[in-house]
mmCIF file of C-alpha atoms in Angstrom:
data_model
loop_
_atom_site.group_PDB
_atom_site.id
_atom_site.type_symbol
_atom_site.label_atom_id
_atom_site.label_comp_id
_atom_site.label_asym_id
_atom_site.label_seq_id
_atom_site.Cartn_x
_atom_site.Cartn_y
_atom_site.Cartn_z
ATOM 1 C CA UNK U 4 26.087 33.975 141.173
ATOM 2 C CA UNK U 5 29.169 37.316 140.113
ATOM 3 C CA UNK U 6 32.925 36.720 139.232
ATOM 4 C CA UNK U 7 33.387 38.411 142.185
ATOM 5 C CA UNK U 8 30.448 37.339 144.742
ATOM 6 C CA UNK U 9 32.120 36.898 148.180
ATOM 7 C CA UNK U 10 31.186 33.330 148.224
ATOM 8 C CA UNK U 11 32.742 32.248 144.846
ATOM 9 C CA UNK U 12 35.800 29.870 145.294
ATOM 10 C CA UNK U 13 38.501 32.021 143.943
ATOM 11 C CA UNK U 14 37.440 34.693 146.983
ATOM 12 C CA UNK U 15 37.708 32.278 149.546
ATOM 13 C CA UNK U 16 40.743 31.106 148.059
ATOM 14 C CA UNK U 17 42.418 35.117 148.676
ATOM 15 C CA UNK U 18 41.147 35.238 151.695
ATOM 16 C CA UNK U 19 42.494 31.632 152.988
ATOM 17 C CA UNK U 20 45.739 33.182 151.164
ATOM 18 C CA UNK U 21 45.908 36.149 152.620
ATOM 19 C CA UNK U 22 44.663 35.116 156.294
ATOM 20 C CA UNK U 23 48.637 34.142 156.828
ATOM 21 C CA UNK U 24 52.095 35.382 156.810
ATOM 22 C CA UNK U 25 53.099 36.983 153.342
ATOM 23 C CA UNK U 26 56.768 36.650 152.126
ATOM 24 C CA UNK U 27 58.609 39.942 153.414
ATOM 25 C CA UNK U 28 60.695 40.951 149.993
ATOM 26 C CA UNK U 29 56.447 41.876 148.750
ATOM 27 C CA UNK U 30 55.459 43.531 151.738
ATOM 28 C CA UNK U 31 55.116 47.929 151.833
ATOM 29 C CA UNK U 32 56.041 48.757 155.144
ATOM 30 C CA UNK U 33 55.349 52.662 153.701
ATOM 31 C CA UNK U 34 52.065 51.285 152.605
ATOM 32 C CA UNK U 35 51.317 48.949 155.305
ATOM 33 C CA UNK U 36 50.367 46.324 152.936
ATOM 34 C CA UNK U 37 51.045 42.794 151.691
ATOM 35 C CA UNK U 38 51.204 41.743 148.279
ATOM 36 C CA UNK U 39 51.144 37.527 147.047
ATOM 37 C CA UNK U 40 53.527 37.849 144.504
ATOM 38 C CA UNK U 41 56.033 39.752 142.569
ATOM 39 C CA UNK U 42 53.872 41.242 139.464
ATOM 40 C CA UNK U 43 51.176 42.601 142.648
ATOM 41 C CA UNK U 44 53.999 43.770 144.479
ATOM 42 C CA UNK U 45 55.285 45.744 141.210
ATOM 43 C CA UNK U 46 51.363 46.836 140.403
ATOM 44 C CA UNK U 47 51.703 48.544 144.206
ATOM 45 C CA UNK U 48 54.463 50.827 143.401
ATOM 46 C CA UNK U 49 53.436 51.674 140.712
ATOM 47 C CA UNK U 50 50.871 53.096 141.780
ATOM 48 C CA UNK U 51 49.775 56.343 142.621
ATOM 49 C CA UNK U 52 49.586 56.717 147.185
ATOM 50 C CA UNK U 53 52.315 54.274 146.570
ATOM 51 C CA UNK U 54 54.414 57.358 145.020
ATOM 52 C CA UNK U 55 53.102 59.530 147.553
ATOM 53 C CA UNK U 56 54.017 58.018 150.245
ATOM 54 C CA UNK U 57 57.461 57.711 149.040
ATOM 55 C CA UNK U 58 57.387 61.702 148.047
ATOM 56 C CA UNK U 59 56.745 61.931 152.460
ATOM 57 C CA UNK U 60 58.868 60.011 153.422
ATOM 58 C CA UNK U 61 61.359 61.914 151.294
ATOM 59 C CA UNK U 62 60.669 64.953 152.995
ATOM 60 C CA UNK U 63 62.203 63.437 156.176
ATOM 61 C CA UNK U 64 63.058 59.515 156.189
ATOM 62 C CA UNK U 65 64.951 59.731 159.929
ATOM 63 C CA UNK U 66 61.575 60.921 161.321
ATOM 64 C CA UNK U 67 59.433 57.827 159.905
ATOM 65 C CA UNK U 68 62.481 55.959 160.778
ATOM 66 C CA UNK U 69 62.045 57.241 164.384
ATOM 67 C CA UNK U 70 58.203 55.636 164.031
ATOM 68 C CA UNK U 71 58.854 52.681 163.254
ATOM 69 C CA UNK U 72 61.209 51.789 165.740
ATOM 70 C CA UNK U 73 59.494 52.984 168.501
ATOM 71 C CA UNK U 74 56.602 51.072 167.585
ATOM 72 C CA UNK U 75 58.606 47.815 166.972
ATOM 73 C CA UNK U 76 60.278 48.628 170.628
ATOM 74 C CA UNK U 77 56.975 49.141 172.381
ATOM 75 C CA UNK U 78 55.042 46.004 170.737
ATOM 76 C CA UNK U 79 58.462 43.762 171.302
ATOM 77 C CA UNK U 80 58.597 44.889 175.520
ATOM 78 C CA UNK U 81 55.212 44.541 175.814
ATOM 79 C CA UNK U 82 54.988 40.628 174.987
ATOM 80 C CA UNK U 83 58.259 40.238 176.433
ATOM 81 C CA UNK U 84 56.258 42.009 179.761
ATOM 82 C CA UNK U 85 53.000 40.059 179.098
ATOM 83 C CA UNK U 86 54.432 36.551 177.531
ATOM 84 C CA UNK U 87 57.281 35.853 179.486
ATOM 85 C CA UNK U 88 57.121 38.562 182.684
ATOM 86 C CA UNK U 89 60.338 38.791 184.401
ATOM 87 C CA UNK U 90 61.793 34.864 182.990
ATOM 88 C CA UNK U 91 65.127 34.641 181.039
ATOM 89 C CA UNK U 92 64.184 33.031 177.758
ATOM 90 C CA UNK U 93 65.954 32.949 174.170
ATOM 91 C CA UNK U 94 65.361 36.464 172.040
ATOM 92 C CA UNK U 95 64.436 34.597 168.551
ATOM 93 C CA UNK U 96 61.072 32.479 170.658
ATOM 94 C CA UNK U 97 60.017 35.840 171.640
ATOM 95 C CA UNK U 98 60.792 37.853 168.161
ATOM 96 C CA UNK U 99 58.866 34.495 166.660
ATOM 97 C CA UNK U 100 55.920 35.447 168.418
ATOM 98 C CA UNK U 101 55.996 38.850 166.980
ATOM 99 C CA UNK U 102 56.041 38.258 163.471
ATOM 100 C CA UNK U 103 53.449 35.734 163.874
ATOM 101 C CA UNK U 104 50.876 38.462 164.146
ATOM 102 C CA UNK U 105 49.687 39.725 160.361
ATOM 103 C CA UNK U 106 50.068 43.722 161.545
ATOM 104 C CA UNK U 107 53.564 43.927 162.787
ATOM 105 C CA UNK U 108 56.410 46.470 161.764
ATOM 106 C CA UNK U 109 58.997 45.050 159.840
ATOM 107 C CA UNK U 110 62.561 44.296 161.279
ATOM 108 C CA UNK U 111 64.281 46.442 158.345
ATOM 109 C CA UNK U 112 62.019 49.712 158.127
ATOM 110 C CA UNK U 113 63.893 50.236 161.986
ATOM 111 C CA UNK U 114 67.034 51.365 163.024
ATOM 112 C CA UNK U 115 68.076 47.631 163.826
ATOM 113 C CA UNK U 116 69.654 45.705 160.871
ATOM 114 C CA UNK U 117 69.248 42.271 163.061
ATOM 115 C CA UNK U 118 67.714 41.234 166.138
ATOM 116 C CA UNK U 119 71.249 40.675 167.511
ATOM 117 C CA UNK U 120 71.666 44.431 166.819
ATOM 118 C CA UNK U 121 68.454 45.572 168.421
ATOM 119 C CA UNK U 122 69.008 42.775 171.695
ATOM 120 C CA UNK U 123 72.179 44.288 172.363
ATOM 121 C CA UNK U 124 71.048 47.942 172.741
ATOM 122 C CA UNK U 125 68.117 46.814 174.859
ATOM 123 C CA UNK U 126 70.587 45.445 177.235
ATOM 124 C CA UNK U 127 73.125 49.440 176.489
ATOM 125 C CA UNK U 128 69.698 50.611 176.787
ATOM 126 C CA UNK U 129 68.890 49.204 180.773
ATOM 127 C CA UNK U 130 65.416 47.660 179.431
ATOM 128 C CA UNK U 131 66.664 43.791 179.637
ATOM 129 C CA UNK U 132 69.125 41.854 181.205
ATOM 130 C CA UNK U 133 70.926 40.479 177.924
ATOM 131 C CA UNK U 134 73.510 37.296 178.103
ATOM 132 C CA UNK U 135 75.457 35.936 175.405
ATOM 133 C CA UNK U 136 75.503 31.246 175.620
ATOM 134 C CA UNK U 137 76.349 29.942 172.742
ATOM 135 C CA UNK U 138 72.960 28.722 172.130
ATOM 136 C CA UNK U 139 72.504 32.608 171.081
ATOM 137 C CA UNK U 140 71.324 35.461 172.939
ATOM 138 C CA UNK U 141 69.086 35.422 176.056
ATOM 139 C CA UNK U 142 66.698 38.458 177.826
ATOM 140 C CA UNK U 143 64.898 39.389 180.895
ATOM 141 C CA UNK U 144 62.751 41.839 181.014
ATOM 142 C CA UNK U 145 63.224 44.397 183.600
ATOM 143 C CA UNK U 146 59.383 45.520 185.589
ATOM 144 C CA UNK U 147 60.130 49.127 186.470
ATOM 145 C CA UNK U 148 56.399 49.526 186.863
ATOM 146 C CA UNK U 149 55.996 51.549 190.337
ATOM 147 C CA UNK U 150 53.703 49.079 191.700
ATOM 148 C CA UNK U 151 55.310 46.324 190.680
ATOM 149 C CA UNK U 152 58.610 47.922 192.407
ATOM 150 C CA UNK U 153 56.252 48.961 195.904
ATOM 151 C CA UNK U 154 55.739 44.785 195.810
ATOM 152 C CA UNK U 155 59.242 43.818 195.526
ATOM 153 C CA UNK U 156 60.151 46.063 198.178
ATOM 154 C CA UNK U 157 57.354 44.934 200.520
ATOM 155 C CA UNK U 158 58.865 41.411 199.989
ATOM 156 C CA UNK U 159 62.282 42.183 200.977
ATOM 157 C CA UNK U 160 61.091 44.212 204.087
ATOM 158 C CA UNK U 161 59.247 41.235 204.991
ATOM 159 C CA UNK U 162 62.147 38.354 204.139
ATOM 160 C CA UNK U 163 64.640 40.957 206.267
ATOM 161 C CA UNK U 164 62.107 41.096 209.226
ATOM 162 C CA UNK U 165 62.126 37.628 208.914
ATOM 163 C CA UNK U 166 65.895 36.775 209.053
ATOM 164 C CA UNK U 167 65.652 39.665 212.144
ATOM 165 C CA UNK U 168 63.277 37.622 214.030
ATOM 166 C CA UNK U 169 65.284 34.302 213.605
ATOM 167 C CA UNK U 170 68.528 36.021 213.984
ATOM 168 C CA UNK U 171 67.258 37.243 217.292
ATOM 169 C CA UNK U 172 65.255 34.222 218.947
ATOM 170 C CA UNK U 173 68.927 32.314 218.184
ATOM 171 C CA UNK U 174 70.351 35.033 219.777
ATOM 172 C CA UNK U 175 68.703 34.979 223.578
ATOM 173 C CA UNK U 176 68.704 30.938 222.751
ATOM 174 C CA UNK U 177 71.960 31.481 223.030
ATOM 175 C CA UNK U 178 72.103 33.800 226.099
ATOM 176 C CA UNK U 179 69.566 31.171 228.299
ATOM 177 C CA UNK U 180 71.630 28.057 227.671
ATOM 178 C CA UNK U 181 75.157 30.588 228.518
ATOM 179 C CA UNK U 182 72.885 31.795 231.324
ATOM 180 C CA UNK U 183 71.777 28.478 232.578
ATOM 181 C CA UNK U 184 75.616 26.618 232.267
ATOM 182 C CA UNK U 185 77.145 29.567 234.006
ATOM 183 C CA UNK U 186 74.160 29.098 236.615
ATOM 184 C CA UNK U 187 75.151 25.273 237.041
ATOM 185 C CA UNK U 188 79.144 26.227 237.480
ATOM 186 C CA UNK U 189 78.191 28.649 240.050
ATOM 187 C CA UNK U 190 76.526 26.181 242.177
ATOM 188 C CA UNK U 191 79.176 23.019 241.511
ATOM 189 C CA UNK U 192 80.149 22.573 244.708
ATOM 190 C CA UNK U 193 84.365 22.010 245.288
ATOM 191 C CA UNK U 194 85.280 19.197 246.967
ATOM 192 C CA UNK U 195 89.299 19.179 248.533
ATOM 193 C CA UNK U 196 91.234 16.029 250.128
ATOM 194 C CA UNK U 197 91.736 16.414 254.153
ATOM 195 C CA UNK U 198 95.362 15.406 254.492
ATOM 196 C CA UNK U 199 98.458 16.332 257.278
ATOM 197 C CA UNK U 200 101.478 15.751 256.182
ATOM 198 C CA UNK U 201 103.044 14.142 259.945
ATOM 199 C CA UNK U 202 100.434 12.522 261.994
ATOM 200 C CA UNK U 203 100.815 15.061 265.349
ATOM 201 C CA UNK U 204 100.233 17.900 263.080
ATOM 202 C CA UNK U 205 97.026 19.382 264.163
ATOM 203 C CA UNK U 206 94.038 20.057 261.558
ATOM 204 C CA UNK U 207 92.671 23.377 261.816
ATOM 205 C CA UNK U 208 90.144 25.297 259.846
ATOM 206 C CA UNK U 209 89.703 29.177 259.012
ATOM 207 C CA UNK U 210 86.025 29.772 260.092
ATOM 208 C CA UNK U 211 84.236 33.541 259.688
ATOM 209 C CA UNK U 212 84.923 35.764 262.245
ATOM 210 C CA UNK U 213 81.015 36.082 262.910
ATOM 211 C CA UNK U 214 80.520 32.479 263.034
ATOM 212 C CA UNK U 215 83.752 32.752 265.562
ATOM 213 C CA UNK U 216 81.904 35.428 267.430
ATOM 214 C CA UNK U 217 78.646 33.090 267.501
ATOM 215 C CA UNK U 218 80.282 29.463 268.504
ATOM 216 C CA UNK U 219 82.130 32.322 271.548
ATOM 217 C CA UNK U 220 79.037 33.561 272.388
ATOM 218 C CA UNK U 221 76.950 29.940 272.497
ATOM 219 C CA UNK U 222 79.870 28.739 274.238
ATOM 220 C CA UNK U 223 80.123 31.280 276.932
ATOM 221 C CA UNK U 224 76.251 30.665 277.440
ATOM 222 C CA UNK U 225 76.710 26.911 277.842
ATOM 223 C CA UNK U 226 79.022 27.653 280.381
ATOM 224 C CA UNK U 227 76.600 29.647 282.242
ATOM 225 C CA UNK U 228 73.560 28.233 282.077
ATOM 226 C CA UNK U 229 72.074 25.011 283.530
ATOM 227 C CA UNK U 230 71.121 21.918 281.158
ATOM 228 C CA UNK U 231 67.097 23.259 281.000
ATOM 229 C CA UNK U 232 68.841 26.346 279.587
ATOM 230 C CA UNK U 233 70.664 24.819 276.915
ATOM 231 C CA UNK U 234 67.600 22.820 275.709
ATOM 232 C CA UNK U 235 65.181 25.738 275.371
ATOM 233 C CA UNK U 236 68.409 26.872 273.323
ATOM 234 C CA UNK U 237 68.632 24.430 270.601
ATOM 235 C CA UNK U 238 65.063 24.388 270.332
ATOM 236 C CA UNK U 239 65.034 27.866 269.433
ATOM 237 C CA UNK U 240 67.701 27.996 267.364
ATOM 238 C CA UNK U 241 66.224 24.468 265.804
ATOM 239 C CA UNK U 242 63.181 26.649 265.431
ATOM 240 C CA UNK U 243 65.020 29.704 264.044
ATOM 241 C CA UNK U 244 66.686 27.670 261.345
ATOM 242 C CA UNK U 245 63.956 25.847 260.060
ATOM 243 C CA UNK U 246 62.171 29.423 259.816
ATOM 244 C CA UNK U 247 65.150 30.732 257.934
ATOM 245 C CA UNK U 248 65.072 28.441 255.542
ATOM 246 C CA UNK U 249 61.766 28.343 254.324
ATOM 247 C CA UNK U 250 62.206 32.143 254.103
ATOM 248 C CA UNK U 251 65.250 31.356 251.801
ATOM 249 C CA UNK U 252 63.182 28.560 249.826
ATOM 250 C CA UNK U 253 60.437 30.993 249.104
ATOM 251 C CA UNK U 254 62.699 33.838 248.380
ATOM 252 C CA UNK U 255 64.397 31.759 245.917
ATOM 253 C CA UNK U 256 60.755 30.372 243.984
ATOM 254 C CA UNK U 257 60.403 33.904 243.553
ATOM 255 C CA UNK U 258 64.063 35.171 242.168
ATOM 256 C CA UNK U 259 63.751 31.721 240.638
ATOM 257 C CA UNK U 260 63.675 33.227 236.628
ATOM 258 C CA UNK U 261 62.128 31.724 233.974
ATOM 259 C CA UNK U 262 63.336 29.344 231.794
ATOM 260 C CA UNK U 263 64.628 29.932 228.388
ATOM 261 C CA UNK U 264 61.594 27.839 226.404
ATOM 262 C CA UNK U 265 58.576 29.644 228.868
ATOM 263 C CA UNK U 266 59.781 32.581 227.316
ATOM 264 C CA UNK U 267 60.066 31.833 224.223
ATOM 265 C CA UNK U 268 56.625 29.748 224.318
ATOM 266 C CA UNK U 269 55.937 33.159 225.512
ATOM 267 C CA UNK U 270 56.977 35.618 223.026
ATOM 268 C CA UNK U 271 55.976 32.981 220.288
ATOM 269 C CA UNK U 272 52.084 32.729 221.377
ATOM 270 C CA UNK U 273 52.223 36.797 221.296
ATOM 271 C CA UNK U 274 53.963 37.028 218.168
ATOM 272 C CA UNK U 275 50.430 35.227 216.490
ATOM 273 C CA UNK U 276 48.456 37.108 218.618
ATOM 274 C CA UNK U 277 49.740 40.260 217.307
ATOM 275 C CA UNK U 278 49.910 38.437 213.976
ATOM 276 C CA UNK U 279 47.233 39.458 210.944
ATOM 277 C CA UNK U 280 46.299 38.414 207.423
ATOM 278 C CA UNK U 281 44.622 40.843 204.599
ATOM 279 C CA UNK U 282 42.419 37.547 203.385
ATOM 280 C CA UNK U 283 39.803 35.624 206.366
ATOM 281 C CA UNK U 284 37.851 33.872 203.992
ATOM 282 C CA UNK U 285 37.030 30.395 205.633
ATOM 283 C CA UNK U 286 34.007 27.676 204.433
ATOM 284 C CA UNK U 287 31.343 27.078 206.449
ATOM 285 C CA UNK U 288 30.463 30.398 207.674
ATOM 286 C CA UNK U 289 27.561 33.027 207.335
ATOM 287 C CA UNK U 290 28.396 36.204 205.735
ATOM 288 C CA UNK U 291 26.955 38.735 204.182
ATOM 289 C CA UNK U 292 26.615 40.880 200.822
ATOM 290 C CA UNK U 293 27.360 44.321 201.328
ATOM 291 C CA UNK U 294 27.652 45.608 197.304
ATOM 292 C CA UNK U 295 24.974 46.962 195.114
ATOM 293 C CA UNK U 296 26.200 45.375 191.533
ATOM 294 C CA UNK U 297 24.041 42.846 192.292
ATOM 295 C CA UNK U 298 21.214 44.616 192.238
ATOM 296 C CA UNK U 299 18.894 44.976 195.717
ATOM 297 C CA UNK U 300 17.948 40.599 194.862
ATOM 298 C CA UNK U 301 21.295 40.430 197.327
ATOM 299 C CA UNK U 302 22.149 43.607 198.727
ATOM 300 C CA UNK U 303 22.556 42.613 202.143
ATOM 301 C CA UNK U 304 21.271 39.674 202.011
ATOM 302 C CA UNK U 305 23.121 36.456 203.987
ATOM 303 C CA UNK U 306 24.769 33.407 202.231
ATOM 304 C CA UNK U 307 27.479 30.541 202.966
ATOM 305 C CA UNK U 308 30.519 30.308 201.835
ATOM 306 C CA UNK U 309 30.936 26.630 200.445
ATOM 307 C CA UNK U 310 34.477 27.286 199.046
ATOM 308 C CA UNK U 311 37.582 29.545 199.118
ATOM 309 C CA UNK U 312 39.715 29.920 195.868
ATOM 310 C CA UNK U 313 42.855 31.758 196.252
ATOM 311 C CA UNK U 314 42.154 33.419 199.598
ATOM 312 C CA UNK U 315 40.468 36.164 198.789
ATOM 313 C CA UNK U 316 37.256 34.682 196.197
ATOM 314 C CA UNK U 317 34.294 32.791 197.721
ATOM 315 C CA UNK U 318 31.844 30.691 195.929
ATOM 316 C CA UNK U 319 28.552 32.215 198.097
ATOM 317 C CA UNK U 320 25.455 30.487 198.025
ATOM 318 C CA UNK U 321 22.617 32.751 199.289
ATOM 319 C CA UNK U 322 20.558 31.218 202.490
ATOM 320 C CA UNK U 323 17.595 33.044 200.955
ATOM 321 C CA UNK U 324 17.222 31.557 197.004
ATOM 322 C CA UNK U 325 19.892 28.952 196.805
ATOM 323 C CA UNK U 326 22.041 30.580 194.538
ATOM 324 C CA UNK U 327 25.383 30.536 193.878
ATOM 325 C CA UNK U 328 27.697 33.569 193.397
ATOM 326 C CA UNK U 329 31.615 34.096 193.229
ATOM 327 C CA UNK U 330 32.574 37.424 195.236
ATOM 328 C CA UNK U 331 35.639 38.787 196.369
ATOM 329 C CA UNK U 332 35.788 39.303 200.202
ATOM 330 C CA UNK U 333 36.221 43.365 199.397
ATOM 331 C CA UNK U 334 31.921 42.797 198.644
ATOM 332 C CA UNK U 335 31.463 40.320 201.987
ATOM 333 C CA UNK U 336 31.434 41.314 205.625
ATOM 334 C CA UNK U 337 30.659 39.316 208.769
ATOM 335 C CA UNK U 338 27.846 38.211 209.909
ATOM 336 C CA UNK U 339 27.916 38.135 214.074
ATOM 337 C CA UNK U 340 25.184 35.962 216.278
ATOM 338 C CA UNK U 341 23.126 36.458 219.123
ATOM 339 C CA UNK U 342 25.343 35.579 222.391
ATOM 340 C CA UNK U 343 26.126 31.793 223.092
ATOM 341 C CA UNK U 344 25.990 31.153 218.895
ATOM 342 C CA UNK U 345 29.451 28.983 217.636
ATOM 343 C CA UNK U 346 31.287 31.400 215.663
ATOM 344 C CA UNK U 347 34.759 30.854 213.955
ATOM 345 C CA UNK U 348 38.140 33.222 214.395
ATOM 346 C CA UNK U 349 38.977 34.315 211.313
ATOM 347 C CA UNK U 350 41.940 36.434 211.915
ATOM 348 C CA UNK U 351 44.968 36.896 214.583
ATOM 349 C CA UNK U 352 46.553 34.614 216.351
ATOM 350 C CA UNK U 353 43.652 32.140 217.408
ATOM 351 C CA UNK U 354 43.025 32.222 213.530
ATOM 352 C CA UNK U 355 41.041 28.497 212.693
ATOM 353 C CA UNK U 356 39.703 28.107 215.867
ATOM 354 C CA UNK U 357 35.814 27.575 216.818
ATOM 355 C CA UNK U 358 34.404 28.983 220.161
ATOM 356 C CA UNK U 359 31.359 30.376 221.814
ATOM 357 C CA UNK U 360 30.131 34.498 221.896
ATOM 358 C CA UNK U 361 29.735 35.232 225.134
ATOM 359 C CA UNK U 362 29.312 39.285 224.925
ATOM 360 C CA UNK U 363 29.480 42.190 222.788
ATOM 361 C CA UNK U 364 31.088 45.476 223.582
ATOM 362 C CA UNK U 365 29.598 47.393 221.039
ATOM 363 C CA UNK U 366 31.537 50.820 221.436
ATOM 364 C CA UNK U 367 34.360 49.519 221.149
ATOM 365 C CA UNK U 368 33.221 47.107 218.059
ATOM 366 C CA UNK U 369 34.868 44.209 219.751
ATOM 367 C CA UNK U 370 33.273 40.650 221.320
ATOM 368 C CA UNK U 371 34.083 38.564 224.074
ATOM 369 C CA UNK U 372 34.464 35.225 223.109
ATOM 370 C CA UNK U 373 35.424 30.966 224.959
ATOM 371 C CA UNK U 374 37.450 28.978 222.701
ATOM 372 C CA UNK U 375 35.907 25.444 222.105
ATOM 373 C CA UNK U 376 38.645 23.712 220.115
ATOM 374 C CA UNK U 377 42.299 23.321 219.780
ATOM 375 C CA UNK U 378 44.863 23.256 222.614
ATOM 376 C CA UNK U 379 43.460 26.542 223.613
ATOM 377 C CA UNK U 380 39.856 25.072 224.759
ATOM 378 C CA UNK U 381 38.254 26.636 227.671
ATOM 379 C CA UNK U 382 40.279 30.208 227.217
ATOM 380 C CA UNK U 383 38.550 33.503 227.729
ATOM 381 C CA UNK U 384 39.695 35.686 224.654
ATOM 382 C CA UNK U 385 38.110 39.718 225.012
ATOM 383 C CA UNK U 386 38.301 42.341 222.457
ATOM 384 C CA UNK U 387 37.869 39.913 219.499
ATOM 385 C CA UNK U 388 37.350 43.051 216.367
ATOM 386 C CA UNK U 389 33.691 42.469 214.768
ATOM 387 C CA UNK U 390 36.045 41.628 211.710
ATOM 388 C CA UNK U 391 37.702 38.719 212.745
ATOM 389 C CA UNK U 392 35.207 36.288 213.953
ATOM 390 C CA UNK U 393 31.160 35.435 212.245
ATOM 391 C CA UNK U 394 28.367 33.088 212.514
ATOM 392 C CA UNK U 395 29.125 29.412 211.749
ATOM 393 C CA UNK U 396 26.689 27.619 209.582
#
């Protein structure tokens, strides 16, 4: 076995030493070569390749410094984005993780002399949020990815919409309470005490003009007619009073407005009915594989969802072969059973309710179902889209 053989103890020791980080003062950034001791670094500096690199760098030193600075900045920010995201973290933690990589760009080859100068530069350029504390400098990555910005705007829009809905509901409840209180104040009768200063003083009542005329007319009629006529007039008047009372009660029932609770329940039910989500997978439903990436063996085959992972992924057990596959919901579609079979609603206001398929409308790609579980049991629902329900296993 020769001295320079791959399995000699010296060769193995050299490989072990070269794996880890070496001293920075024995590293040549221009040649990107790490020497293990002072003698090796001296020999490298005297080599022809090193001298040639120095000649190239002396022609345009700023270009090389800009190149190393850009590489250092890109690698540092990529590590900060991938490892820590938008969390606030100490800059020394990120730097220590960055220099643990053996082929990293050293800071002494860049335009920044210290890590603090580099951190301040990141803050001035708007690449990161930086702040100084007694423990040192902290950095926070600013994600300017268009997709991330779009997601953030959608979240802000949804949060604002939820707040607007809550404010509208609160204002609606306050308005209903105010109207209810005003109605009670109007309906409350006011009573006054009948009093007179002298016993000889007469008590008078101010009646409306119509009442006076009607009383005068009845008194004149009663004075001219006999007792039998008075009986007929009294009975007819009582019948009219009953009819007027019944008609007024019916009109009040028709004009009676819904209570605040009923209106709020209707609004919430309508909101649930129109609410939809971008995920629909549920356990124990039958689905069909529509992707061709798995081959003809599984294409257009049916399986049962055994487990749902992270809302969008499912573990499907094939009905024919019994194989278990982990699939995304984009590779699956719902299964429409025959009328009379049990189904599960997967999306919309009736999500999670079991039911029975009553009929199918092929023109509108929808179906009519009857809810079998929950507080809405027995309700008949029309216009449920094909992708909103599936056959139960």
